[in-house]
mmCIF file of C-alpha atoms and ligand atoms in Angstrom:
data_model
loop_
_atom_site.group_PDB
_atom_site.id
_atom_site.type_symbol
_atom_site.label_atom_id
_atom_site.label_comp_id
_atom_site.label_asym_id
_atom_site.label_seq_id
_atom_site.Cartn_x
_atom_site.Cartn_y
_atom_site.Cartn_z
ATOM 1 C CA UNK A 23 45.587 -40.857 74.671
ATOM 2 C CA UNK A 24 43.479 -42.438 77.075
ATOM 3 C CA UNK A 25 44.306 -45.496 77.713
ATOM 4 C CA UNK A 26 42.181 -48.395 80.040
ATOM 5 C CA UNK A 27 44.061 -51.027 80.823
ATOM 6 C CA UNK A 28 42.326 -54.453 82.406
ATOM 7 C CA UNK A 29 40.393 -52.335 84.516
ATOM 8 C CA UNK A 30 38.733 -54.200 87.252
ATOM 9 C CA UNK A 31 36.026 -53.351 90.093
ATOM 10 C CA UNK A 32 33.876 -55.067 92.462
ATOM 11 C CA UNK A 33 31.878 -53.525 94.625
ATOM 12 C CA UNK A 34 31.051 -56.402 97.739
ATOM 13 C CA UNK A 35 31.264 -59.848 95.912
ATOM 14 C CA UNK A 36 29.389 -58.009 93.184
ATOM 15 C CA UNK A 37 31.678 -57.406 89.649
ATOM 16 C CA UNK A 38 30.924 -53.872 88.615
ATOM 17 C CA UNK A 39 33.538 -53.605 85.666
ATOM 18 C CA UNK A 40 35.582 -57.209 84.810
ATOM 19 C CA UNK A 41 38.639 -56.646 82.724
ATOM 20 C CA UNK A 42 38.104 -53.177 80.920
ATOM 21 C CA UNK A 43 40.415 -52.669 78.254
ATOM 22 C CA UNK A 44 40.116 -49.954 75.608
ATOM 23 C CA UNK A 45 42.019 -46.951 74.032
ATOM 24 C CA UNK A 46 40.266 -43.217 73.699
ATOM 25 C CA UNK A 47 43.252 -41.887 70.986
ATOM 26 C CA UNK A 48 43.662 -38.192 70.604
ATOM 27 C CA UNK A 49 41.896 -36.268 67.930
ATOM 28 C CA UNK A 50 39.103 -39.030 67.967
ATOM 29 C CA UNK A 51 35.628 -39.440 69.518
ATOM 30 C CA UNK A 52 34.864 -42.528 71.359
ATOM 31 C CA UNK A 53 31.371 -43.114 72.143
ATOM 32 C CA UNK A 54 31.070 -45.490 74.972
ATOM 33 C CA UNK A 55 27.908 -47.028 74.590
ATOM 34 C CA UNK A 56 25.572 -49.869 76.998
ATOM 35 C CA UNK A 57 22.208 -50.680 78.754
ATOM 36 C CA UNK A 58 21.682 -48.777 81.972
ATOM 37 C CA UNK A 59 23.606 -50.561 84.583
ATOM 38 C CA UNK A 60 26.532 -51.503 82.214
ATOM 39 C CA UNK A 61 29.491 -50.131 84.054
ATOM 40 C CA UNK A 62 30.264 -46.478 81.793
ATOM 41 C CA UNK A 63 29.733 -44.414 84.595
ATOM 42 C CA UNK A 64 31.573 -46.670 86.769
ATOM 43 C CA UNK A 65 34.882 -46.948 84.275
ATOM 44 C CA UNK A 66 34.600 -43.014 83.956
ATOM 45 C CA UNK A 67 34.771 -42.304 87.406
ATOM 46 C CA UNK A 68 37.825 -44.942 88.014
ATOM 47 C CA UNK A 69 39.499 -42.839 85.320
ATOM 48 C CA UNK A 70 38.899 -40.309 87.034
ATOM 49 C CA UNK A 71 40.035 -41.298 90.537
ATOM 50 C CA UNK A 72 36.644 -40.948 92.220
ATOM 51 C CA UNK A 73 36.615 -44.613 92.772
ATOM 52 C CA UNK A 74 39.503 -46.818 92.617
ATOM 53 C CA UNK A 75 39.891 -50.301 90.796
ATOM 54 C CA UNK A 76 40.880 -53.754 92.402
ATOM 55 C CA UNK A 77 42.634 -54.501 89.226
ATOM 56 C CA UNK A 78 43.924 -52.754 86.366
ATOM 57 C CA UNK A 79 44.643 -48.943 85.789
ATOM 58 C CA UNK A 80 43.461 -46.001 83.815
ATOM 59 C CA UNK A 81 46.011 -43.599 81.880
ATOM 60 C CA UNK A 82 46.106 -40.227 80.348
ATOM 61 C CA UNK A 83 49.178 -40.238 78.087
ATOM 62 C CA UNK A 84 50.669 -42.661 80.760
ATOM 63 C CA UNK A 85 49.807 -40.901 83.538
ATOM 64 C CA UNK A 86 47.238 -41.885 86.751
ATOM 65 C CA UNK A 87 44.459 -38.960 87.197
ATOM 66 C CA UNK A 88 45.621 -38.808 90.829
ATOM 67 C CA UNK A 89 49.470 -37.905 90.165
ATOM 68 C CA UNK A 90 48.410 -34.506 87.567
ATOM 69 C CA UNK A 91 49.064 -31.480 89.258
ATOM 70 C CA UNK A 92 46.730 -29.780 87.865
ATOM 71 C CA UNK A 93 43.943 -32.120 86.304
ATOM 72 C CA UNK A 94 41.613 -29.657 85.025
ATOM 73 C CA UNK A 95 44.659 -28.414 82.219
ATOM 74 C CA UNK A 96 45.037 -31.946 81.024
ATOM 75 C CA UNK A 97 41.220 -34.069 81.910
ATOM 76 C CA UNK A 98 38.086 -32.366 81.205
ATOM 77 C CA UNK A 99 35.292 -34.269 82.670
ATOM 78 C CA UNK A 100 31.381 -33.862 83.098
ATOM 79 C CA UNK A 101 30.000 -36.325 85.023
ATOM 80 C CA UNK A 102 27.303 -35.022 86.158
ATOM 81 C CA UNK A 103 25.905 -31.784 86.434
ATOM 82 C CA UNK A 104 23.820 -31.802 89.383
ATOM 83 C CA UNK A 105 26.884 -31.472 91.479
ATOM 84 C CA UNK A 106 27.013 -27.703 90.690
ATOM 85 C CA UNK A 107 26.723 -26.063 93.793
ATOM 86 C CA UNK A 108 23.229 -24.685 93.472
ATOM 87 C CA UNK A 109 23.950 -21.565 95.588
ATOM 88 C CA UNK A 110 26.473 -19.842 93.604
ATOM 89 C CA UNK A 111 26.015 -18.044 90.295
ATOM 90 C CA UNK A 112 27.359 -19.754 87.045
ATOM 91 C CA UNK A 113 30.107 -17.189 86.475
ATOM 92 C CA UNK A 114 31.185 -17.608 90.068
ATOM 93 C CA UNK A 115 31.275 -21.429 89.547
ATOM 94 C CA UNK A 116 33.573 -21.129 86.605
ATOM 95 C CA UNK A 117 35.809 -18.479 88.650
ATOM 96 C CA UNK A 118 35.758 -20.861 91.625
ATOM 97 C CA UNK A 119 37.138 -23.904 89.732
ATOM 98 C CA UNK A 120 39.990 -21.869 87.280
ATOM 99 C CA UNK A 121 41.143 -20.074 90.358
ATOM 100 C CA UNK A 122 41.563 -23.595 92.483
ATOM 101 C CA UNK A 123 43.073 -25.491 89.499
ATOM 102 C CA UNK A 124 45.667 -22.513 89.021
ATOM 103 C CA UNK A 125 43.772 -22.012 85.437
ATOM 104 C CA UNK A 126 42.939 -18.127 83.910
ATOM 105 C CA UNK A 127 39.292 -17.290 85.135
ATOM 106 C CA UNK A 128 37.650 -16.688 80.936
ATOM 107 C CA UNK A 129 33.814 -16.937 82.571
ATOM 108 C CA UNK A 130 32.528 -14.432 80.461
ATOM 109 C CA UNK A 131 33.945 -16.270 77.319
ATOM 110 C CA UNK A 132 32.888 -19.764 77.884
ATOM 111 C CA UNK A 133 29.570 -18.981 79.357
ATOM 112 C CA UNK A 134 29.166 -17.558 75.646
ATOM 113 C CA UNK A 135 30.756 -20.416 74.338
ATOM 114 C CA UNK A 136 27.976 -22.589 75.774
ATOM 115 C CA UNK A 137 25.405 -20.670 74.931
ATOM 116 C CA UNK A 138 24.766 -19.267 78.500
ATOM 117 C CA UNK A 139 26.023 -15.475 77.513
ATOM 118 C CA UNK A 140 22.871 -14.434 79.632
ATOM 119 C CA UNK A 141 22.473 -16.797 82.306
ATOM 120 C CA UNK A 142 25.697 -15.689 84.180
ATOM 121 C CA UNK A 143 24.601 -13.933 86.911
ATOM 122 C CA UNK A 144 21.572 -16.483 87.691
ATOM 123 C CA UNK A 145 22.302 -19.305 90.105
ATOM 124 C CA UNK A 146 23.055 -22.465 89.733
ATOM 125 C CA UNK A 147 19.924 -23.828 91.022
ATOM 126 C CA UNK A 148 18.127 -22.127 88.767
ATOM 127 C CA UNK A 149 19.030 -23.237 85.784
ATOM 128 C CA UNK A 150 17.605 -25.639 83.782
ATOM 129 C CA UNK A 151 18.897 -29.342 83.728
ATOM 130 C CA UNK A 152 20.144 -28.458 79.799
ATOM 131 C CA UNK A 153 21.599 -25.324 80.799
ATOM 132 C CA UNK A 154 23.454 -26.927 83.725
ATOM 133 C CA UNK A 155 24.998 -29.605 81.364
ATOM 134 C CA UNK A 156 25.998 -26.103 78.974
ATOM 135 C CA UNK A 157 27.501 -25.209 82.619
ATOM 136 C CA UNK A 158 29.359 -28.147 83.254
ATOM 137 C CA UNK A 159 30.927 -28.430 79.617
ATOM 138 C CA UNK A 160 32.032 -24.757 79.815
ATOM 139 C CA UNK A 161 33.782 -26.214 83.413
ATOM 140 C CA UNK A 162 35.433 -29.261 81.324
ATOM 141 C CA UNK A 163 36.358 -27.102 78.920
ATOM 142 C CA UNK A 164 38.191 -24.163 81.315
ATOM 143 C CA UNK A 165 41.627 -25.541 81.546
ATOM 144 C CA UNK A 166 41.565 -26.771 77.450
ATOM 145 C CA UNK A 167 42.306 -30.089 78.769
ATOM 146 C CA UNK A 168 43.557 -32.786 75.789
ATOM 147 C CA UNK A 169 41.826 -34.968 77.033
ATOM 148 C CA UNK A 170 37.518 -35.085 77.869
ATOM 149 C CA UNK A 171 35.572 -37.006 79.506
ATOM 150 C CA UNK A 172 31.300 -36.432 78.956
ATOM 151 C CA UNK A 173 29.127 -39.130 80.508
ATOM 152 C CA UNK A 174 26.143 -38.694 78.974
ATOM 153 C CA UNK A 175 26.430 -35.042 78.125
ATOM 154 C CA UNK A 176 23.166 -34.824 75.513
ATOM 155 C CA UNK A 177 21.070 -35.433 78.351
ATOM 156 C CA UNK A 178 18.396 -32.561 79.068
ATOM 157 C CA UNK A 179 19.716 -30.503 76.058
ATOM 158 C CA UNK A 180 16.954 -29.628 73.268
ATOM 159 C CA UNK A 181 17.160 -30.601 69.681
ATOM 160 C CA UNK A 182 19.476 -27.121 69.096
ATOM 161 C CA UNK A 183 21.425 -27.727 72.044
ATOM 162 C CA UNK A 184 22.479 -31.192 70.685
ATOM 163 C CA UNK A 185 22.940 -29.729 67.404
ATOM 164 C CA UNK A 186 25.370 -27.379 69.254
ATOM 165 C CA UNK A 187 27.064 -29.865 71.241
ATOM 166 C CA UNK A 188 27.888 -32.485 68.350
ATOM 167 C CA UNK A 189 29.259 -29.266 66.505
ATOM 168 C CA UNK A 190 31.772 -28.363 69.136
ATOM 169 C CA UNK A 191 32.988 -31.831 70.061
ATOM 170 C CA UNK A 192 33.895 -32.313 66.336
ATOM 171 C CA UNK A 193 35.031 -28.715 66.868
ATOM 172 C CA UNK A 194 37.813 -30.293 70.050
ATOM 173 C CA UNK A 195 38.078 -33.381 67.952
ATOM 174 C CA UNK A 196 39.571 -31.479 64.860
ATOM 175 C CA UNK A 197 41.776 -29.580 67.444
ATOM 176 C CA UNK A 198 43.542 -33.036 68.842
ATOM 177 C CA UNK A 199 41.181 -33.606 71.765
ATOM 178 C CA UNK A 200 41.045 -37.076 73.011
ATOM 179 C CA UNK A 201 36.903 -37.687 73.630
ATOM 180 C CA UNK A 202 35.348 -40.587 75.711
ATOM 181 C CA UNK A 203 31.454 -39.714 75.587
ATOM 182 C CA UNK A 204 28.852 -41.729 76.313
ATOM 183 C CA UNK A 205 24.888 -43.026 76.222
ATOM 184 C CA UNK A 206 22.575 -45.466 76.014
ATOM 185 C CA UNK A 207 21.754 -44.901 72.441
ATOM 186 C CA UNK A 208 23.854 -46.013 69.864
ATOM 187 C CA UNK A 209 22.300 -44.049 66.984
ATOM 188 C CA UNK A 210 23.167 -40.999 68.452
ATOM 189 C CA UNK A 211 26.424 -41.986 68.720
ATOM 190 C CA UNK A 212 26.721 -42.665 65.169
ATOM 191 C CA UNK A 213 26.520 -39.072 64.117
ATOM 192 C CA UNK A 214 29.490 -37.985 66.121
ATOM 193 C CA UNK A 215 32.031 -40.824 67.145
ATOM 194 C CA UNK A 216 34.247 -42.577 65.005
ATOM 195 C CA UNK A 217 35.036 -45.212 67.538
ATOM 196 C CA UNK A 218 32.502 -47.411 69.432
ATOM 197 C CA UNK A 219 32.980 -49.173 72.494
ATOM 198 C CA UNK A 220 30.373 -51.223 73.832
ATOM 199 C CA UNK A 221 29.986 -52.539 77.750
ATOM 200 C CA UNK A 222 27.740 -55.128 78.256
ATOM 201 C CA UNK A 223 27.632 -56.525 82.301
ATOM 202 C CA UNK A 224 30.270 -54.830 82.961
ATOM 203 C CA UNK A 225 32.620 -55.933 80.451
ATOM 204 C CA UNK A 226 33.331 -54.590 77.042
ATOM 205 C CA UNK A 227 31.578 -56.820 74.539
ATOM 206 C CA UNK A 228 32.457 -54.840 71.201
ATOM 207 C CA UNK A 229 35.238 -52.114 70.322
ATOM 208 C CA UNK A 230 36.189 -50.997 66.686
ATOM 209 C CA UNK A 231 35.464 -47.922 64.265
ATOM 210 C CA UNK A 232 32.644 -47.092 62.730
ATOM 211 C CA UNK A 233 33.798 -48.176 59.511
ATOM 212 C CA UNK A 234 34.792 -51.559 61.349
ATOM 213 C CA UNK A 235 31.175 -52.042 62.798
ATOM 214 C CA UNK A 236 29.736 -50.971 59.059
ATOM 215 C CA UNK A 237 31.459 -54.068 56.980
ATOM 216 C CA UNK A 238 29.551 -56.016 59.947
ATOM 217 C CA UNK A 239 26.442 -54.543 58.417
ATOM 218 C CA UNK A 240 25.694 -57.819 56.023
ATOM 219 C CA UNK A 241 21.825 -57.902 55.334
ATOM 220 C CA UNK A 242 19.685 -60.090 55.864
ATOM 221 C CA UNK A 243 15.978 -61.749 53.762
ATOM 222 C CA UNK A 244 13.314 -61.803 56.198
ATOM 223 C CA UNK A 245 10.852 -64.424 54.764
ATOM 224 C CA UNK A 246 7.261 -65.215 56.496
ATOM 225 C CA UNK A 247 5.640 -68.757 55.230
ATOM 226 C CA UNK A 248 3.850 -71.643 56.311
ATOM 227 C CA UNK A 249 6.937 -74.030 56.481
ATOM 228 C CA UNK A 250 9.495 -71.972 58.373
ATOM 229 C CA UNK A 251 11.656 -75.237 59.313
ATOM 230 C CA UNK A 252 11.708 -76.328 56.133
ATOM 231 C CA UNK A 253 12.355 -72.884 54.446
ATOM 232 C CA UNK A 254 15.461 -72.640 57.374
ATOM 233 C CA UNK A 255 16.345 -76.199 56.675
ATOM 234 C CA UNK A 256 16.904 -75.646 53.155
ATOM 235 C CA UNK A 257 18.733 -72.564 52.934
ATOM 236 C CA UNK A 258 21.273 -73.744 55.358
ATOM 237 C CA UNK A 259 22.127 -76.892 53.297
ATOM 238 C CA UNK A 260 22.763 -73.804 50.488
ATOM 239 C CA UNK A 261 24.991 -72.826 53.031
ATOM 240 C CA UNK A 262 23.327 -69.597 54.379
ATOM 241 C CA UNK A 263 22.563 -68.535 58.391
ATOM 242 C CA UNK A 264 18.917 -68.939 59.495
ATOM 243 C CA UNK A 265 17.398 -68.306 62.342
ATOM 244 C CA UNK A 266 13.485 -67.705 63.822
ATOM 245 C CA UNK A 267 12.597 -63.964 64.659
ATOM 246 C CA UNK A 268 10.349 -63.253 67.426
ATOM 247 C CA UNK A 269 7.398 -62.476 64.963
ATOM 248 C CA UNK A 270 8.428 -66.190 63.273
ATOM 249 C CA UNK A 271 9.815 -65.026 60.042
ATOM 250 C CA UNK A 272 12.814 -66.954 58.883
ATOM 251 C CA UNK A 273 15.879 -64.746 58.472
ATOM 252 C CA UNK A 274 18.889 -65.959 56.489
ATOM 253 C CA UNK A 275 21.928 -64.457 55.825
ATOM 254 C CA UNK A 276 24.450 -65.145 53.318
ATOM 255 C CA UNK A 277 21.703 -65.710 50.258
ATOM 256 C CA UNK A 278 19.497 -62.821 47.724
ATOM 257 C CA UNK A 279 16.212 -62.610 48.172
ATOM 258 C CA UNK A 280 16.215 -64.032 44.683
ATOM 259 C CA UNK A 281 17.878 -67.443 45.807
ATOM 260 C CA UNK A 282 15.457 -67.613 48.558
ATOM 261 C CA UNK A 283 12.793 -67.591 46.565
ATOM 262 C CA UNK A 284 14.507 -69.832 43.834
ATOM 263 C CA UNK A 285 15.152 -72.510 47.221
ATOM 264 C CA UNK A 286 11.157 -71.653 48.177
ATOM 265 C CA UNK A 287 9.633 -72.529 44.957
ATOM 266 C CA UNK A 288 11.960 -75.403 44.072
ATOM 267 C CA UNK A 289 10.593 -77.285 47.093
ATOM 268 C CA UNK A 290 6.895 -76.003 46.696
ATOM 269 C CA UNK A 291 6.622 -73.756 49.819
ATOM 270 C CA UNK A 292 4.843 -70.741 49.435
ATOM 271 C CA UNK A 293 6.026 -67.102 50.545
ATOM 272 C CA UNK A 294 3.475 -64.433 52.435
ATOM 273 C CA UNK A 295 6.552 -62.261 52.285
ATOM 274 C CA UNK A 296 10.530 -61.769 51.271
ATOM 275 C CA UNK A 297 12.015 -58.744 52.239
ATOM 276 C CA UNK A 298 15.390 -57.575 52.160
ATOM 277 C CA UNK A 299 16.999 -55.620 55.375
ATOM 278 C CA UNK A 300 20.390 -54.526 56.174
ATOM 279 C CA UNK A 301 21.499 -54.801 59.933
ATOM 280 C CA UNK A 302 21.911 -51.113 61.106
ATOM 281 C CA UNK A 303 24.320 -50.121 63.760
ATOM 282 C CA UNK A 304 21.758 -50.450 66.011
ATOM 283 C CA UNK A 305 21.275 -54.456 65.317
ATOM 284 C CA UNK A 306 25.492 -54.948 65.223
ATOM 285 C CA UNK A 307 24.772 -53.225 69.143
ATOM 286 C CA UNK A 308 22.051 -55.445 70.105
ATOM 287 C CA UNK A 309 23.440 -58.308 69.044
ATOM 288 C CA UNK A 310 26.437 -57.366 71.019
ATOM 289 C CA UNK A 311 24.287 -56.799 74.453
ATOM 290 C CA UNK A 312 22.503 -59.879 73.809
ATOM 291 C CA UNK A 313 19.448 -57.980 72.899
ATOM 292 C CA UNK A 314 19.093 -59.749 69.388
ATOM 293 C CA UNK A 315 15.236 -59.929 68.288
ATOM 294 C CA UNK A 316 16.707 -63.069 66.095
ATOM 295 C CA UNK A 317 16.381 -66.451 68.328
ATOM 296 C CA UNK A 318 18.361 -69.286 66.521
ATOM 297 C CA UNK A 319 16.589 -71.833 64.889
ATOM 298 C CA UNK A 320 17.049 -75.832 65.362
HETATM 299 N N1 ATP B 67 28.380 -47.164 94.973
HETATM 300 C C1 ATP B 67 27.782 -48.235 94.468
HETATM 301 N N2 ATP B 67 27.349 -49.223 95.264
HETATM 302 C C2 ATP B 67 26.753 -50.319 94.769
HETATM 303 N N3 ATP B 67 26.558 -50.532 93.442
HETATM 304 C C3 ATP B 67 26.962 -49.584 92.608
HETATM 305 C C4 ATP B 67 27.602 -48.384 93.055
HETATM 306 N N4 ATP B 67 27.912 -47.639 91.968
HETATM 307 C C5 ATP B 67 27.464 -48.330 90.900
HETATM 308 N N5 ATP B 67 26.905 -49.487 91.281
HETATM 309 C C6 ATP B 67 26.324 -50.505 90.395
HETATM 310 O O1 ATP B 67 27.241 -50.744 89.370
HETATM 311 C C7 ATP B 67 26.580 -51.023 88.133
HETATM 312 C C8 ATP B 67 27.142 -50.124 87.064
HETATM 313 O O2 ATP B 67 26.705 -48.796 87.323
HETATM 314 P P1 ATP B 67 27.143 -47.589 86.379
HETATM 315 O O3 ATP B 67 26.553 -46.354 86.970
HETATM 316 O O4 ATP B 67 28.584 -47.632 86.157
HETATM 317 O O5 ATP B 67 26.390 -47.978 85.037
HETATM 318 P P2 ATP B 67 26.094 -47.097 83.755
HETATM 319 O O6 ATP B 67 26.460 -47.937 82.575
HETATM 320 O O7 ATP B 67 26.736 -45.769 83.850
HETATM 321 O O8 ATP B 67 24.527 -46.979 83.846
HETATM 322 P P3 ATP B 67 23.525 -45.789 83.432
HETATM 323 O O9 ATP B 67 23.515 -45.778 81.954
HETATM 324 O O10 ATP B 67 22.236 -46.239 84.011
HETATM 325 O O11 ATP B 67 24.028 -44.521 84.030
HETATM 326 C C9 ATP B 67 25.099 -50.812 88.410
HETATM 327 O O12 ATP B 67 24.499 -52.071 88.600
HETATM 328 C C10 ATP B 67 25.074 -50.021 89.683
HETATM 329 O O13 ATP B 67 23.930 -50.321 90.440
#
């Protein structure tokens, strides 16, 4: 288990990460999820010991990054792949890092594994952005850590690479792997994680299972009309939510379509539209970053 406890960095007088607690458990995938700027990278790397924290401390099964012996057995981590050294060929890279981490050299079987059976005598600088990310997992992957760390590890691969990728992380998952993975796009991490975190500003703004996040998921009635503060007016006093979208519909939560339009007609005001929509994932997120297209009403 990974295990972030009150984590805390500021970088000048600027907060970076404010009070970062969450818990990657084994066998699970957490997708770690916020706006560009948020502080993932940030809270990886302090996991990782490439930065250190003011405050607070990272743990893998109780342990600080810094005191494993040999890190690559136990922490699997792609931060970012550019940091292959471009010079040397991808089998050599993979030999370099298992023979300096005390870990058998298995190039030929992970460079199959991710897909880059072919591509092992061809230098690092040569490869593609996608196919260095293929590299980079296959380097995670060389010491089968328990634990992994991916920061945005879809990036640059095509539709068949992703495809690939989601099937082997559920592949480590199943095993017992512990995953932290991140992105900007919560969607995508709806297909593979069953935990989501969210960071917001540097501090985490949202953090439960999928299945959590989905009873969230009430839906709302969008209705467009003439009277909008009287159509929001009333359904409150019936006890629902309203509020003003951006595009000036009234949304309500907590009534049918069919009482709003029983609350409409009783007071006379007419309805261009009534629409039902349930708040995806994506909403529950937004609403989380403060991204919300819904502005409250009076
Ligand atoms: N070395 C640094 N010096 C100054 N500011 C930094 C440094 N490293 C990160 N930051 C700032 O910290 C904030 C968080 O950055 P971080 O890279 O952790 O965000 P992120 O969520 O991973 O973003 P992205 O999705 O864009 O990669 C950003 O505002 C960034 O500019």
């Amino acid at each position: 288990m990974i295990t972030f406890e009150n984590v805390s960095k500021t970088i000048g007088h600027r907060p970076i990460i404010v009070d970062v607690s969450f818990v990657v458990p084994d066998g699970r995938v957490t997708g770690f999820v916020g706006p560009n700027g948020a502080g993932k990278s940030t809270s990886m790397r302090v996991a990782l010991g490439l930065t250190s924290a003011q405050q607070g401390q990272a743990l893998f099964d109780g342990r600080d990054y810094r005191s494993l012996r040999l890190p690559l057995r136990e922490v699997g981590s792609l931060l970012d792949a550019r940091w292959l050294m471009p010079n040397l060929r991808a089998r050599d890279v993979l030999d370099y890092c298992a023979r300096t981490q005390g870990v058998t050299p298995r190039s030929t079987s992970l460079l199959a594994l991710v897909g880059l059976a072919d591509a092992g005598d061809r230098r690092v600088g040569q490869l593609s952005l996608g196919m260095r990310q293929r590299l980079g997992i296959a380097v995670a992957l060389l010491g089968s850590p328990r634990h992994l760390i991916l920061d945005e590890p879809l990036n640059g691969l095509d539709p068949g690479g992703i495809a690939w990728l989601r099937d082997l992380i559920r592949q480590l998952r199943d095993e017992g792997v512990g995953i932290l993975l991140s992105s900007h796009i919560v969607s995508e991490l709806a297909l593979i994680a069953d935990n989501i975190v969210v960071i917001n500003k540097g501090r985490i703004v949202l953090d439960g299972t999928l299945d959590e996040l989905a009873i969230q998921s009430r839906p709302h009635v969008l209705a467009r009309t003439e009277r909008p503060d009287d159509l929001a007016q009333a359904t409150r006093a019936r006890g629902a939510t309203s509020a003003h979208d951006v595009t000036g519909r009234v949304v309500i939560s907590g009534l049918t379509a069919r009482e709003v339009f029983h609350v409409a007609a009783h007071l006379g005001i007419a309805l261009d539209e009534l629409t039902t929509r349930e708040r995806s994932l994506d909403d529950i997120y937004r609403d989380a970053i403060g991204e919300t297209i819904i502005q409250e009403g009076e």
